[in-house]
Coordinates of C-alpha atoms (C1' of nucleotides) in Angstrom, one line a residue:
Chain A
M1 CA -17.2 6.7 -33.6
R2 CA -16.9 6.7 -29.6
S3 CA -19.7 7.0 -27.6
Q4 CA -19.0 10.2 -25.2
S5 CA -18.4 7.9 -22.4
E6 CA -15.8 5.6 -24.1
P7 CA -12.0 5.8 -23.1
T8 CA -10.6 8.2 -25.3
Q9 CA -7.4 9.0 -26.9
S10 CA -6.0 12.6 -26.6
A11 CA -3.9 14.3 -29.4
G12 CA -0.5 13.9 -29.0
K13 CA 0.7 12.1 -26.0
R14 CA -0.5 8.5 -25.6
A15 CA -3.7 8.2 -23.8
A16 CA -3.8 6.4 -20.4
P17 CA -5.3 2.8 -21.2
P18 CA -8.9 2.4 -20.6
Y19 CA -8.6 0.8 -16.9
E20 CA -6.7 3.7 -15.6
Q21 CA -9.2 6.5 -17.5
I22 CA -12.0 4.4 -15.4
K23 CA -9.8 4.6 -12.2
L24 CA -9.3 8.1 -12.5
F25 CA -13.1 9.0 -13.3
L26 CA -14.2 7.2 -10.2
K27 CA -11.4 8.6 -8.0
E28 CA -12.3 12.1 -9.1
R29 CA -16.1 11.0 -8.2
L30 CA -14.6 9.9 -5.0
E31 CA -12.7 12.9 -4.3
N32 CA -15.7 15.4 -5.0
G33 CA -17.9 13.7 -2.7
H34 CA -20.3 12.1 -5.5
W35 CA -19.7 8.8 -3.3
T36 CA -19.4 9.5 0.2
P37 CA -17.7 6.7 2.4
G38 CA -20.3 3.8 2.5
A39 CA -22.1 4.9 -0.6
L40 CA -22.8 2.1 -3.0
M41 CA -20.9 2.9 -6.2
P42 CA -22.2 1.7 -9.6
S43 CA -21.6 -2.1 -10.6
E44 CA -19.5 -3.4 -12.8
A45 CA -22.1 -3.9 -15.4
D46 CA -22.9 -0.5 -15.0
L47 CA -19.3 0.6 -15.9
V48 CA -19.1 -2.0 -18.6
A49 CA -22.1 -0.2 -20.3
K50 CA -21.0 3.2 -19.7
F51 CA -17.2 2.8 -20.8
A52 CA -17.9 0.3 -23.5
V53 CA -15.4 -1.8 -22.3
S54 CA -15.1 -5.4 -21.0
R55 CA -16.0 -6.5 -17.6
M56 CA -12.1 -7.7 -17.1
T57 CA -10.9 -4.2 -17.9
V58 CA -13.6 -2.5 -15.2
N59 CA -12.7 -5.4 -12.9
R60 CA -9.1 -4.5 -13.1
A61 CA -10.0 -0.4 -12.2
L62 CA -11.9 -1.2 -9.4
R63 CA -9.6 -3.8 -7.9
E64 CA -6.7 -1.7 -7.8
L65 CA -8.8 0.9 -6.3
Q66 CA -9.7 -1.7 -3.5
L67 CA -5.9 -2.4 -3.3
E68 CA -5.1 1.4 -2.7
G69 CA -8.0 1.4 0.0
L70 CA -10.2 3.8 -1.7
V71 CA -13.0 1.2 -2.2
D72 CA -14.4 -2.0 -0.4
R73 CA -15.9 -4.5 -2.4
V74 CA -18.1 -7.2 -1.2
Q75 CA -19.0 -10.2 -3.3
G76 CA -22.8 -10.1 -4.4
V77 CA -23.2 -6.8 -3.0
G78 CA -21.3 -4.3 -4.6
T79 CA -18.5 -1.7 -4.6
F80 CA -18.6 1.0 -1.9
A81 CA -16.6 4.1 -1.1
A82 CA -14.3 3.5 1.7
Q83 CA -13.5 5.5 4.7
L84 CA -9.7 6.5 4.2
H85 CA -8.7 7.0 7.9
R86 CA -6.5 4.0 7.8
V87 CA -4.8 4.7 4.5
S88 CA -4.4 7.9 5.3
S89 CA -2.1 7.7 8.4
S90 CA 0.3 5.8 6.8
L91 CA 3.9 7.0 6.2
T92 CA 7.1 5.9 5.6
I93 CA 10.9 6.4 7.3
R94 CA 13.5 7.2 4.8
D95 CA 17.2 6.7 4.7
I96 CA 18.7 9.9 6.0
H97 CA 20.8 10.3 2.9
E98 CA 17.9 10.1 0.5
E99 CA 15.8 12.5 2.7
V100 CA 18.6 15.4 3.0
L101 CA 19.4 15.0 -0.6
E102 CA 15.7 15.2 -1.5
R103 CA 15.5 18.6 0.5
G104 CA 17.9 19.8 -1.7
H105 CA 20.6 19.9 1.2
V106 CA 24.0 18.5 1.7
H107 CA 24.3 15.1 3.7
H108 CA 27.7 14.1 5.4
A109 CA 28.5 11.7 8.0
T110 CA 31.0 10.9 10.7
V111 CA 32.1 7.6 12.0
H112 CA 32.5 7.5 15.5
L113 CA 32.8 3.7 16.1
A114 CA 33.1 0.9 13.9
K115 CA 34.3 -2.5 15.7
A116 CA 33.5 -6.1 16.2
E117 CA 32.2 -6.7 19.8
S118 CA 30.7 -9.5 22.1
A119 CA 27.5 -8.6 22.7
S120 CA 26.2 -7.0 25.8
A121 CA 22.9 -7.9 27.5
T122 CA 21.6 -4.6 25.7
A123 CA 23.2 -5.3 22.2
A124 CA 22.1 -8.8 22.5
Q125 CA 18.7 -7.9 23.5
R126 CA 18.4 -5.2 20.7
L127 CA 19.8 -7.7 17.9
G128 CA 18.0 -10.7 19.0
V129 CA 21.1 -12.7 19.3
G130 CA 22.6 -14.8 22.0
L131 CA 24.5 -12.9 25.0
N132 CA 28.3 -12.8 23.9
A133 CA 27.6 -13.4 20.3
S134 CA 30.0 -11.7 17.9
V135 CA 28.4 -8.6 16.6
F136 CA 29.5 -5.2 14.5
H137 CA 28.7 -1.9 16.3
T138 CA 28.9 1.3 14.5
V139 CA 28.1 4.6 15.7
I140 CA 27.7 7.5 13.1
V141 CA 26.5 11.1 13.3
H142 CA 24.5 12.3 9.9
Y143 CA 24.5 15.9 9.1
E144 CA 22.3 17.8 7.0
N145 CA 24.2 21.3 5.7
G146 CA 26.9 20.6 8.6
V147 CA 24.2 20.5 11.3
A148 CA 23.8 17.1 13.4
L149 CA 20.6 15.3 12.7
Q150 CA 20.8 11.9 13.6
C151 CA 22.8 9.6 15.7
E152 CA 22.7 6.1 14.7
D153 CA 23.7 3.7 17.0
R154 CA 23.7 0.2 15.2
Y155 CA 24.5 -3.3 15.6
V156 CA 24.8 -5.6 12.8
N157 CA 25.0 -9.5 12.6
P158 CA 28.2 -10.3 11.1
E159 CA 27.0 -13.6 9.4
C160 CA 24.6 -11.5 7.0
A161 CA 27.4 -8.9 6.3
P162 CA 30.7 -10.2 7.0
D163 CA 32.4 -7.0 5.2
Y164 CA 30.4 -4.6 7.1
L165 CA 33.3 -3.1 9.1
S166 CA 35.3 -2.4 5.9
V167 CA 32.8 -0.3 4.4
D168 CA 33.6 3.7 4.6
F169 CA 30.3 5.2 6.1
T170 CA 31.2 8.2 5.3
K171 CA 30.3 7.5 1.9
I172 CA 27.4 5.5 1.8
T173 CA 24.9 4.7 4.7
P174 CA 24.7 1.5 6.6
T175 CA 21.1 1.2 5.5
H176 CA 21.8 1.5 1.9
Y177 CA 24.9 -0.9 1.9
L178 CA 22.9 -3.5 4.1
L179 CA 20.2 -3.5 1.6
D180 CA 22.5 -4.5 -1.4
V181 CA 24.3 -7.3 1.0
A182 CA 21.7 -8.3 3.3
P183 CA 18.2 -8.3 1.9
L184 CA 15.4 -8.4 4.5
W185 CA 11.9 -9.9 4.4
E186 CA 10.7 -8.8 7.9
A187 CA 11.4 -5.7 9.8
R188 CA 9.9 -4.2 13.3
F189 CA 10.2 -0.5 14.2
A190 CA 9.4 1.9 16.8
V191 CA 9.2 5.7 17.0
E192 CA 9.2 7.6 20.3
A193 CA 10.2 10.3 22.1
G194 CA 13.1 10.1 25.1
L195 CA 16.2 11.4 26.3
P196 CA 19.6 11.1 24.7
T197 CA 22.1 8.9 26.1
A198 CA 25.2 11.4 27.5
R199 CA 27.3 10.0 24.4
E200 CA 24.3 10.8 22.1
A201 CA 24.0 14.1 23.6
K202 CA 27.8 14.9 23.0
L203 CA 27.5 13.7 19.7
L204 CA 24.5 15.6 18.7
G205 CA 25.5 18.9 20.9
L206 CA 22.7 18.5 22.9
K207 CA 22.2 18.6 26.6
I208 CA 20.9 15.2 28.2
T209 CA 17.6 16.7 29.2
D210 CA 16.9 18.0 25.6
P211 CA 14.2 15.9 23.9
V212 CA 15.1 13.6 21.0
L213 CA 12.7 11.5 18.3
I214 CA 13.8 8.2 18.6
V215 CA 13.3 5.6 15.7
S216 CA 14.2 1.9 16.3
R217 CA 14.4 -0.4 13.6
R218 CA 15.3 -4.1 13.3
T219 CA 15.4 -6.1 10.3
V220 CA 15.1 -9.9 10.1
N221 CA 15.5 -12.3 7.0
R222 CA 14.5 -16.2 7.3
G223 CA 14.5 -15.6 11.2
V224 CA 17.8 -14.6 11.2
P225 CA 18.3 -11.0 12.7
I226 CA 20.2 -8.7 10.3
T227 CA 20.4 -5.5 12.1
Q228 CA 19.2 -3.2 14.7
A229 CA 19.2 0.7 14.7
R230 CA 18.8 3.3 17.2
L231 CA 18.2 6.4 15.2
V232 CA 18.3 9.6 17.6
H233 CA 17.2 13.0 16.3
P234 CA 17.1 16.3 18.1
A235 CA 13.7 17.7 18.8
G236 CA 13.1 20.9 16.5
R237 CA 15.7 19.7 14.0
Y238 CA 14.0 16.4 12.6
Q239 CA 10.4 15.2 12.1
I240 CA 8.9 12.5 10.0
D241 CA 6.4 13.5 7.8
G242 CA 3.8 12.2 5.8
V243 CA 1.1 13.2 3.2
F244 CA -1.8 11.4 1.7
K245 CA -3.6 12.3 -1.4
P246 CA -4.7 9.2 -3.7
Chain B
M1 CA -5.3 -35.6 -13.5
R2 CA -3.6 -32.3 -12.6
S3 CA 0.1 -31.9 -12.8
Q4 CA 2.6 -31.7 -10.1
S5 CA 2.7 -28.0 -10.2
E6 CA -0.7 -27.5 -11.0
P7 CA -3.0 -25.3 -8.5
T8 CA -4.3 -27.8 -6.5
Q9 CA -7.5 -28.1 -4.3
S10 CA -7.3 -29.4 -0.7
A11 CA -9.5 -31.6 1.3
G12 CA -12.1 -29.6 3.3
K13 CA -11.7 -26.1 3.2
R14 CA -11.9 -24.1 -0.3
A15 CA -8.3 -24.3 -1.8
A16 CA -7.1 -20.6 -2.3
P17 CA -7.7 -19.6 -6.2
P18 CA -4.8 -20.1 -8.7
Y19 CA -3.7 -16.7 -8.8
E20 CA -3.4 -16.5 -4.9
Q21 CA -1.5 -19.7 -4.9
I22 CA 0.9 -18.4 -7.4
K23 CA 1.2 -15.2 -5.2
L24 CA 2.2 -17.3 -2.4
F25 CA 4.6 -19.8 -4.2
L26 CA 6.4 -16.7 -5.5
K27 CA 6.5 -15.1 -2.2
E28 CA 8.0 -18.0 -0.5
R29 CA 10.7 -18.2 -3.1
L30 CA 11.1 -14.5 -2.5
E31 CA 11.2 -14.9 1.4
N32 CA 13.8 -17.8 1.2
G33 CA 16.3 -15.9 -0.7
H34 CA 15.7 -17.9 -4.2
W35 CA 15.7 -14.5 -5.8
T36 CA 17.5 -11.9 -3.9
P37 CA 16.8 -8.4 -4.9
G38 CA 17.4 -7.6 -8.6
A39 CA 17.4 -11.1 -9.7
L40 CA 15.1 -11.8 -12.8
M41 CA 12.3 -14.3 -12.1
P42 CA 10.5 -16.6 -14.4
S43 CA 8.5 -14.9 -17.2
E44 CA 5.0 -14.8 -17.4
A45 CA 5.3 -17.7 -20.2
D46 CA 7.4 -20.1 -17.6
L47 CA 4.9 -19.6 -15.1
V48 CA 2.0 -20.1 -17.6
A49 CA 3.6 -23.6 -18.6
K50 CA 4.5 -24.4 -14.8
F51 CA 1.2 -23.6 -13.2
A52 CA -1.0 -24.6 -16.2
V53 CA -3.1 -21.5 -16.0
S54 CA -3.5 -18.9 -18.4
R55 CA -1.2 -16.1 -18.9
M56 CA -4.1 -13.4 -17.2
T57 CA -4.1 -15.5 -13.9
V58 CA -0.1 -15.4 -13.7
N59 CA -0.2 -11.8 -14.6
R60 CA -2.7 -10.8 -11.8
A61 CA -0.3 -12.8 -9.3
L62 CA 2.6 -10.7 -10.5
R63 CA 0.7 -7.6 -10.7
E64 CA -0.6 -7.7 -7.3
L65 CA 3.0 -8.5 -5.8
Q66 CA 4.3 -5.5 -7.7
L67 CA 1.7 -3.6 -6.1
E68 CA 2.6 -4.7 -2.7
G69 CA 6.1 -3.4 -3.6
L70 CA 7.6 -7.1 -3.3
V71 CA 8.7 -7.2 -7.2
D72 CA 9.3 -4.8 -10.1
R73 CA 8.2 -5.2 -13.5
V74 CA 9.8 -3.7 -16.8
Q75 CA 7.8 -4.0 -19.9
G76 CA 10.0 -6.2 -22.4
V77 CA 12.5 -7.0 -19.9
G78 CA 11.0 -9.1 -17.2
T79 CA 10.0 -9.1 -13.5
F80 CA 12.5 -8.6 -10.5
A81 CA 13.0 -9.4 -7.2
A82 CA 12.3 -5.8 -5.4
Q83 CA 14.6 -4.3 -2.7
L84 CA 12.2 -4.0 0.0
H85 CA 13.4 -1.1 2.2
R86 CA 10.6 1.3 1.3
V87 CA 7.8 -0.6 1.8
S88 CA 9.0 -2.5 5.0
S89 CA 9.6 1.3 6.4
S90 CA 5.9 2.0 6.2
L91 CA 3.7 2.3 9.2
T92 CA 0.3 3.5 10.3
I93 CA -1.0 6.0 13.0
R94 CA -4.2 4.4 14.6
D95 CA -6.9 6.0 16.2
I96 CA -6.1 5.9 20.0
H97 CA -9.3 4.2 21.1
E98 CA -8.7 1.4 18.7
E99 CA -5.1 1.1 19.4
V100 CA -5.8 0.7 23.1
L101 CA -8.8 -1.8 22.7
E102 CA -6.3 -4.0 20.2
R103 CA -3.9 -4.0 23.4
G104 CA -6.8 -5.4 25.2
H105 CA -7.2 -2.3 27.8
V106 CA -9.5 0.0 28.7
H107 CA -9.8 3.6 26.9
H108 CA -11.4 6.5 28.3
A109 CA -11.4 10.3 27.5
T110 CA -11.7 13.5 29.5
V111 CA -13.0 16.8 27.7
H112 CA -11.0 19.6 29.0
L113 CA -12.4 22.1 26.5
A114 CA -15.2 22.1 23.9
K115 CA -15.9 25.3 22.4
A116 CA -16.6 27.8 19.4
E117 CA -13.7 30.5 19.0
S118 CA -12.3 33.1 16.9
A119 CA -9.0 31.5 15.4
S120 CA -5.8 33.3 16.8
A121 CA -3.1 33.3 14.6
T122 CA -1.8 30.1 15.9
A123 CA -4.9 28.6 15.1
A124 CA -5.5 29.9 11.8
Q125 CA -2.0 28.7 10.6
R126 CA -2.6 25.2 12.3
L127 CA -5.9 24.5 10.6
G128 CA -5.5 26.3 7.7
V129 CA -8.4 29.0 7.6
G130 CA -8.2 32.7 8.0
L131 CA -7.3 35.1 11.2
N132 CA -10.6 35.3 13.5
A133 CA -12.5 32.7 11.3
S134 CA -15.0 30.7 13.5
V135 CA -13.2 27.4 14.5
F136 CA -14.2 24.7 17.0
H137 CA -11.6 24.2 19.6
T138 CA -11.4 20.9 21.7
V139 CA -9.2 19.5 24.3
I140 CA -9.2 15.9 25.3
V141 CA -6.9 13.6 27.3
H142 CA -7.2 9.9 26.5
Y143 CA -6.3 7.5 28.9
E144 CA -5.6 3.6 28.9
N145 CA -6.2 1.9 32.1
G146 CA -6.5 5.2 34.0
V147 CA -3.1 6.3 32.7
A148 CA -2.8 9.5 30.6
L149 CA -1.5 8.4 27.4
Q150 CA -2.5 11.5 25.0
C151 CA -3.4 14.9 24.9
E152 CA -5.3 16.0 22.1
D153 CA -5.6 19.7 21.0
R154 CA -8.0 20.1 18.2
Y155 CA -9.2 22.4 15.7
V156 CA -12.0 21.9 13.5
N157 CA -13.4 23.6 10.7
P158 CA -17.4 24.3 11.7
E159 CA -18.4 24.2 7.7
C160 CA -17.3 20.6 7.6
A161 CA -18.8 19.5 11.2
P162 CA -21.4 21.9 12.3
D163 CA -22.7 19.7 15.0
Y164 CA -19.2 19.0 16.4
L165 CA -19.5 20.7 19.8
S166 CA -23.0 18.6 20.4
V167 CA -21.0 15.4 20.5
D168 CA -20.1 13.6 23.7
F169 CA -16.0 12.8 23.3
T170 CA -16.1 11.0 26.1
K171 CA -18.1 8.3 24.4
I172 CA -16.5 8.6 20.9
T173 CA -13.2 10.1 19.6
P174 CA -13.2 13.2 17.4
T175 CA -11.2 10.9 14.9
H176 CA -14.1 8.6 14.5
Y177 CA -16.9 11.1 14.6
L178 CA -15.1 13.5 11.8
L179 CA -14.6 10.2 10.0
D180 CA -18.5 9.9 9.3
V181 CA -19.7 13.5 9.0
A182 CA -16.5 14.9 7.0
P183 CA -14.8 12.6 5.2
L184 CA -11.3 13.3 4.2
W185 CA -9.3 13.2 0.7
E186 CA -6.1 14.4 1.8
A187 CA -4.0 14.3 4.9
R188 CA -0.6 15.7 6.1
F189 CA 1.1 14.6 9.6
A190 CA 4.2 14.9 11.2
V191 CA 5.9 13.0 14.0
E192 CA 8.3 14.8 16.2
A193 CA 9.8 15.2 19.6
G194 CA 9.4 18.0 22.0
L195 CA 8.1 19.4 25.2
P196 CA 4.7 20.0 26.4
T197 CA 3.2 23.2 27.0
A198 CA 2.3 24.1 30.5
R199 CA -1.3 22.9 30.0
E200 CA -0.6 19.9 28.3
A201 CA 2.1 19.1 31.0
K202 CA -0.6 19.5 33.5
L203 CA -3.0 17.4 31.9
L204 CA -0.9 14.5 31.3
G205 CA 1.0 14.8 34.8
L206 CA 4.2 15.9 33.3
K207 CA 6.7 18.4 34.2
I208 CA 7.2 21.0 31.2
T209 CA 10.9 19.7 30.7
D210 CA 9.6 15.9 30.2
P211 CA 10.0 15.0 26.6
V212 CA 6.9 14.0 24.5
L213 CA 6.1 12.6 21.2
I214 CA 4.0 14.9 19.1
V215 CA 1.9 13.7 16.1
S216 CA 0.3 16.3 14.2
R217 CA -2.2 15.6 11.5
R218 CA -4.3 17.9 9.4
T219 CA -7.2 16.6 7.1
V220 CA -8.8 18.3 4.2
N221 CA -11.5 17.7 1.7
R222 CA -11.7 19.2 -1.6
G223 CA -9.3 22.3 -0.5
V224 CA -11.3 22.8 2.6
P225 CA -9.7 22.3 6.2
I226 CA -11.5 19.8 8.0
T227 CA -9.7 19.5 11.3
Q228 CA -6.1 19.9 12.8
A229 CA -4.9 17.9 15.5
R230 CA -1.9 18.1 18.0
L231 CA -1.6 14.8 19.7
V232 CA 1.0 14.9 22.5
H233 CA 2.3 11.6 24.1
P234 CA 4.4 11.2 27.3
A235 CA 7.7 9.6 26.2
G236 CA 8.0 6.2 27.9
R237 CA 4.3 6.0 28.0
Y238 CA 3.8 5.5 24.3
Q239 CA 5.4 4.4 20.9
I240 CA 4.5 4.3 17.2
D241 CA 5.0 0.7 16.1
G242 CA 5.3 -0.9 12.9
V243 CA 5.6 -4.5 11.5
F244 CA 6.4 -5.3 8.0
K245 CA 6.3 -9.2 7.0
P246 CA 4.9 -9.7 3.4
Chain C
dG1 C1' 33.5 -5.8 -37.2
dA2 C1' 29.7 -2.7 -37.0
dA3 C1' 25.1 -1.4 -38.5
dA4 C1' 20.9 -2.5 -39.8
dT5 C1' 17.0 -5.5 -40.0
dA6 C1' 14.6 -9.4 -38.4
dT7 C1' 12.9 -12.4 -35.1
dA8 C1' 12.2 -13.9 -30.6
dC9 C1' 11.1 -12.8 -26.1
dT10 C1' 8.8 -9.9 -22.4
dT11 C1' 5.3 -7.5 -20.1
dG12 C1' 1.1 -4.1 -20.9
dT13 C1' -3.6 -4.4 -21.8
dC14 C1' -8.2 -5.7 -23.9
dT15 C1' -11.8 -8.8 -25.4
dA16 C1' -15.8 -11.9 -24.4
dG17 C1' -17.0 -15.0 -23.1
dA18 C1' -17.7 -18.6 -19.1
dC19 C1' -18.7 -20.4 -14.5
dA20 C1' -18.5 -20.0 -9.2
dA21 C1' -20.1 -18.0 -5.2
dG22 C1' -22.6 -14.6 -2.5
dT23 C1' -26.6 -11.6 -2.1
dT24 C1' -30.9 -9.1 -3.0
dT25 C1' -35.3 -9.1 -4.7
dG26 C1' -39.5 -10.6 -6.5
dC27 C1' -43.1 -14.3 -7.0
dG28 C1' -46.4 -17.8 -5.7
dC29 C1' -48.3 -20.6 -2.0
dA30 C1' -50.2 -21.9 2.2
Chain D
dT1 C1' -48.7 -12.1 6.2
dG2 C1' -44.7 -14.9 5.8
dC3 C1' -41.7 -18.5 4.0
dG4 C1' -39.8 -21.0 0.5
dC5 C1' -37.9 -21.1 -3.9
dA6 C1' -36.6 -18.8 -8.2
dA7 C1' -34.6 -15.3 -10.7
dA8 C1' -31.8 -11.6 -11.1
dC9 C1' -28.0 -8.7 -9.9
dT10 C1' -23.5 -8.8 -8.1
dT11 C1' -18.4 -9.6 -7.4
dG12 C1' -14.8 -13.3 -7.8
dT13 C1' -12.2 -15.8 -10.9
dC14 C1' -10.5 -18.2 -15.1
dT15 C1' -9.5 -19.2 -20.0
dA16 C1' -7.8 -18.3 -24.6
dG17 C1' -7.3 -15.6 -27.3
dA18 C1' -5.5 -10.9 -29.5
dC19 C1' -2.8 -6.8 -30.3
dA20 C1' 0.7 -3.1 -28.4
dA21 C1' 4.7 -1.7 -27.0
dG22 C1' 9.5 -2.5 -25.3
dT23 C1' 13.5 -5.1 -25.1
dA24 C1' 17.2 -8.6 -26.2
dT25 C1' 19.2 -11.8 -29.6
dA26 C1' 20.4 -13.4 -33.8
dT27 C1' 21.1 -12.8 -38.6
dT28 C1' 22.1 -10.3 -42.4
dT29 C1' 24.5 -6.8 -45.2
dC30 C1' 28.2 -3.8 -46.0

DNA sequence: GAAATATACTTGTCTAGACAAGTTTGCGCA
DNA sequence: TGCGCAAACTTGTCTAGACAAGTATATTTC
């Protein structure tokens, strides 16, 4: 017969493995403030005794909480409840198509430019290639339920995606396509406010004095630039959201 | 004598433990494209043989790569190189003081409002408390090297931080203070472009037609609202950056 | 040739040690 | 009373199994 604190099995659906039950127990204690940030938590030995499991099982639970940023561990000292500021302020920028679908809305795109060019100084600087290098350049507008949501101005390195220009970007986003053909290993991006260019204003149905949210993103693999995109969104029509709840 | 592929120890500094060496080996192979996303990677048994370690050691390496989003694992099938789009698009919003210091610059703050109020409809809605509930309200401008960078308009729940108004916010940021006294467990935030209010424009030295980057952030613990902040940044003076490189 | 079954392979998870390494606490001695 | 050392506690990491559970492959049977 298992002790009261021993990881148990419920009727019907399979119970979570003991290491997950221990994680959940500790998470709940953290959530209800039993240990405020900086507070010392029970040692591995304590938890081994409490849950009647092996130390490796307890260790896995604690290490995963540590990797999730919920606890801090110091060799020889102990395990402490963590302050959650850093982990609670993370957010993820999504592919526009996926984002719109997740809202239960309809995404469509119109292609306004798709051609090979010699890189201008701006293009070269944005993509990280040499002046006059051959680059692919697309300008696409994305809509949610018929409303312009994003103007995507993108340069692509032909070396990484030679067939880029033959793709129908009314059916698949460049982001999605490039994921398949040009896997990334590094990315840099920035989020800022600004004003649209005249062209962007026109494509988005804005005045050039209307504020926009600009996400710039550049991806690289093995030192080779893959793509650089400038994603422009009308203020009031688009925001990036984040939620944190362990 | 250790085999060629056995985790080894280098002269001088202590070698990484075997599980970390295996992670590094696999990361390097992933980085150089040896396995492109979706490709099947060696099984745990293969890696056990290759590195002459126990299966638990290999398992830990793979599981941590999985938690970092670099590989996908399917029980009974195998381990696969992951597509990195989602994990590569994450970024973290920092405390302004810490961010400025990290750039090697000087941060200072001026306090323009710090008082207890009855929550207006706007304040109540923003913080998630009842209309006319007592709330603390501060308006603070943060500078980097003397240049206004952020106007912070914040409401705080007195229940969570009763001594909030007695704090000198020219010496510590509200974010930092609240971290200590009112640990969070949940957070919601949004990043968008917009225009400043007349007051924000004045405090930031802007015209009300100048675009701004607005970060809204609300934190909660055990269902109780802690704080809500509207952080307004002049376009051109501030951006949120992210870098991804496993 | 298809279906059923067995076998093999793979990940998921656990145990019960073990030793390394770091830190804290307690004890003995000057 | 303070210092040095030993003991105890704690996390870091590893081993060598073991069994569970999922999937893929091979074999057997109809």
